[in-house]
Structures are given as C-alpha cells and as structure tokens.
Amino acid sequence: MKPHRIRHQFLLEPELSEKLDTLSRDPSTTKSAIVAKAVEAFIERRGESEFDRRYGVRLDRLSRDLAHVRRDAEVILESLAHFIRFSITLHAHTPVPDRATQAIAQERFDKFVEKVGRQIASGKRSLSKDNGAGGEG
C-alpha cells in the first residue's frame, strides 16, 4: 500500500523547470521526489539562518582566537604592572653590575616571573578596580 500523498499544483520559472527536467531524467528518481526533497530540505533549514550556516563556524573560530588574544594581552598587562611594582620597590642602584649584582637581579627576576604566574593562575588582576592599587610586592 502506497503512503497517502496530496497532490499540489504550482508554477515554476522556465529555467527552473528545465533544471528539474534534467534532474528527473535519471530513471531512479521522479520530479515529485525531487520537489518533495527540496521542500523538506527548505523547511528543515528554515530554523537555521543563512548567515549562521555560512559564517557560524568561522565566527566561532574567530571568537576563540580573540579570547586567546585577550588572554595574551592580560598576561602582558599583568606582567607590566608587576614589573613596575618590583622595579619601584626593589630597585637598588649599583654603579657597576658585578656578578653578585647579576645574581641578585636573576633572583628578583625569577621571583617576578613566579609572582606573575601565581597572579594569573589565581584569576586576580593587578589592574582591576576591586584589587586595589597596592597588592603584594
């Protein structure tokens, strides 16, 4: 028993009608089947906007890339803020950088990098309004 189908009558532009004729020349398909699949595809796709279908994947990728750029900028700003604080509070004027001074500088730099890493990992930001201007030195 064939499924119940309803007859529809519609008009097509000559170019579209020729394309439908060309597609239906294949003995395994009919004009009715082609039109039914096209209407079904149109109805299913209707909830999805053309813009989302064409550009959604690209926009998602750009959003992820922008989030990475934003994170990098936060790391740079956080590093700069800590560098300024360390430089102001730990600056010791030495006329000639000897080995002992270089060792102290390396130790301070290591502490600086560690501090920036801890600050970023904790989610706290030195430049945020709720963190205050002081912070740890």
Short mmCIF file of C-alpha atoms in Angstrom, two decimals:
data_model
loop_
_atom_site.label_atom_id
_atom_site.label_comp_id
_atom_site.label_asym_id
_atom_site.label_seq_id
_atom_site.Cartn_x
_atom_site.Cartn_y
_atom_site.Cartn_z
CA MET A 1 0.00 0.00 0.00
CA LYS A 2 1.43 3.38 -1.02
CA PRO A 3 1.62 6.12 1.59
CA HIS A 4 -1.05 8.77 1.30
CA ARG A 5 0.15 11.75 -0.72
CA ILE A 6 -1.55 15.03 -1.52
CA ARG A 7 -1.45 16.49 -4.99
CA HIS A 8 -0.11 20.05 -5.30
CA GLN A 9 -0.15 22.31 -8.27
CA PHE A 10 2.43 25.08 -8.69
CA LEU A 11 4.21 27.10 -11.34
CA LEU A 12 7.98 27.29 -11.98
CA GLU A 13 10.08 29.69 -13.98
CA PRO A 14 11.21 28.16 -17.32
CA GLU A 15 14.90 27.92 -16.24
CA LEU A 16 13.99 26.14 -13.02
CA SER A 17 11.63 23.83 -14.88
CA GLU A 18 14.44 22.87 -17.28
CA LYS A 19 16.72 22.09 -14.34
CA LEU A 20 14.01 19.90 -12.81
CA ASP A 21 13.57 18.09 -16.13
CA THR A 22 17.32 17.49 -16.32
CA LEU A 23 17.44 16.08 -12.78
CA SER A 24 14.44 13.82 -13.35
CA ARG A 25 15.94 12.15 -16.47
CA ASP A 26 17.61 9.67 -14.14
CA PRO A 27 15.27 6.64 -14.11
CA SER A 28 15.77 6.18 -10.34
CA THR A 29 14.03 9.46 -9.47
CA THR A 30 10.91 11.44 -10.28
CA LYS A 31 10.03 15.11 -10.39
CA SER A 32 7.76 14.59 -7.40
CA ALA A 33 10.58 13.02 -5.37
CA ILE A 34 12.98 15.84 -6.27
CA VAL A 35 10.47 18.57 -5.38
CA ALA A 36 9.47 16.76 -2.15
CA LYS A 37 13.13 16.50 -1.03
CA ALA A 38 13.76 20.14 -1.92
CA VAL A 39 10.73 21.32 0.05
CA GLU A 40 11.68 19.13 3.02
CA ALA A 41 15.26 20.46 2.99
CA PHE A 42 13.98 24.03 2.81
CA ILE A 43 11.61 23.53 5.74
CA GLU A 44 14.25 21.81 7.90
CA ARG A 45 16.80 24.52 7.15
CA ARG A 46 14.35 27.33 7.79
CA GLY A 47 15.18 27.46 11.53
CA GLU A 48 18.82 27.94 10.69
CA SER A 49 19.56 31.33 9.26
CA GLU A 50 21.61 31.57 6.11
CA PHE A 51 24.13 33.72 7.94
CA ASP A 52 24.71 31.08 10.64
CA ARG A 53 25.04 28.34 8.06
CA ARG A 54 27.61 30.24 6.02
CA TYR A 55 29.60 32.03 8.69
CA GLY A 56 28.89 30.31 12.02
CA VAL A 57 31.99 28.10 12.02
CA ARG A 58 34.23 31.00 11.04
CA LEU A 59 32.76 33.27 13.70
CA ASP A 60 33.23 30.58 16.35
CA ARG A 61 36.88 30.22 15.35
CA LEU A 62 37.38 33.99 15.40
CA SER A 63 35.78 34.19 18.85
CA ARG A 64 38.18 31.55 20.18
CA ASP A 65 41.13 33.34 18.59
CA LEU A 66 40.01 36.65 20.09
CA ALA A 67 39.76 35.03 23.53
CA HIS A 68 43.37 33.85 23.17
CA VAL A 69 44.50 37.34 22.12
CA ARG A 70 42.62 38.85 25.07
CA ARG A 71 44.30 36.39 27.45
CA ASP A 72 47.72 37.22 25.99
CA ALA A 73 47.04 40.94 26.45
CA GLU A 74 46.04 40.31 30.07
CA VAL A 75 49.29 38.42 30.65
CA ILE A 76 51.27 41.29 29.16
CA LEU A 77 49.43 43.91 31.23
CA GLU A 78 49.77 41.82 34.37
CA SER A 79 53.49 41.38 33.73
CA LEU A 80 53.95 45.08 33.13
CA ALA A 81 52.07 46.01 36.30
CA HIS A 82 54.19 43.64 38.39
CA PHE A 83 57.37 44.76 36.68
CA ILE A 84 56.66 48.37 37.55
CA ARG A 85 55.89 47.48 41.18
CA PHE A 86 59.01 45.31 41.51
CA SER A 87 61.15 47.91 39.80
CA ILE A 88 59.96 50.68 42.09
CA THR A 89 60.09 48.71 45.34
CA LEU A 90 63.17 46.56 44.73
CA HIS A 91 65.34 48.88 42.71
CA ALA A 92 68.80 49.05 44.19
CA HIS A 93 71.17 51.41 42.48
CA THR A 94 74.53 49.84 41.78
CA PRO A 95 77.12 51.67 39.70
CA VAL A 96 78.70 48.62 38.04
CA PRO A 97 76.79 45.33 37.61
CA ASP A 98 79.18 42.75 39.04
CA ARG A 99 78.45 39.02 39.39
CA ALA A 100 76.79 39.43 42.79
CA THR A 101 74.51 42.14 41.40
CA GLN A 102 73.66 39.96 38.40
CA ALA A 103 72.83 37.06 40.75
CA ILE A 104 70.52 39.31 42.79
CA ALA A 105 68.91 40.56 39.58
CA GLN A 106 68.32 36.99 38.38
CA GLU A 107 66.78 36.02 41.72
CA ARG A 108 64.48 39.05 41.62
CA PHE A 109 63.52 38.28 38.03
CA ASP A 110 62.69 34.67 38.96
CA LYS A 111 60.50 35.93 41.82
CA PHE A 112 58.86 38.37 39.43
CA VAL A 113 58.01 35.62 36.93
CA GLU A 114 56.71 33.39 39.72
CA LYS A 115 54.54 36.21 41.10
CA VAL A 116 53.05 36.98 37.68
CA GLY A 117 52.31 33.29 37.17
CA ARG A 118 50.59 32.97 40.56
CA GLN A 119 48.58 36.14 39.95
CA ILE A 120 47.36 34.99 36.53
CA ALA A 121 46.60 31.47 37.77
CA SER A 122 44.52 32.86 40.64
CA GLY A 123 42.42 34.96 38.27
CA LYS A 124 43.20 38.14 40.19
CA ARG A 125 44.33 41.12 38.18
CA SER A 126 46.53 43.93 39.48
CA LEU A 127 44.80 46.46 37.27
CA SER A 128 41.26 45.57 38.33
CA LYS A 129 39.30 48.09 40.40
CA ASP A 130 38.45 45.65 43.19
CA ASN A 131 42.09 44.56 43.69
CA GLY A 132 43.33 47.96 44.79
CA ALA A 133 46.48 49.77 43.76
CA GLY A 134 48.77 48.22 46.34
CA GLY A 135 48.89 44.45 46.20
CA GLU A 136 51.80 42.27 47.17
CA GLY A 137 55.30 43.44 46.35
#
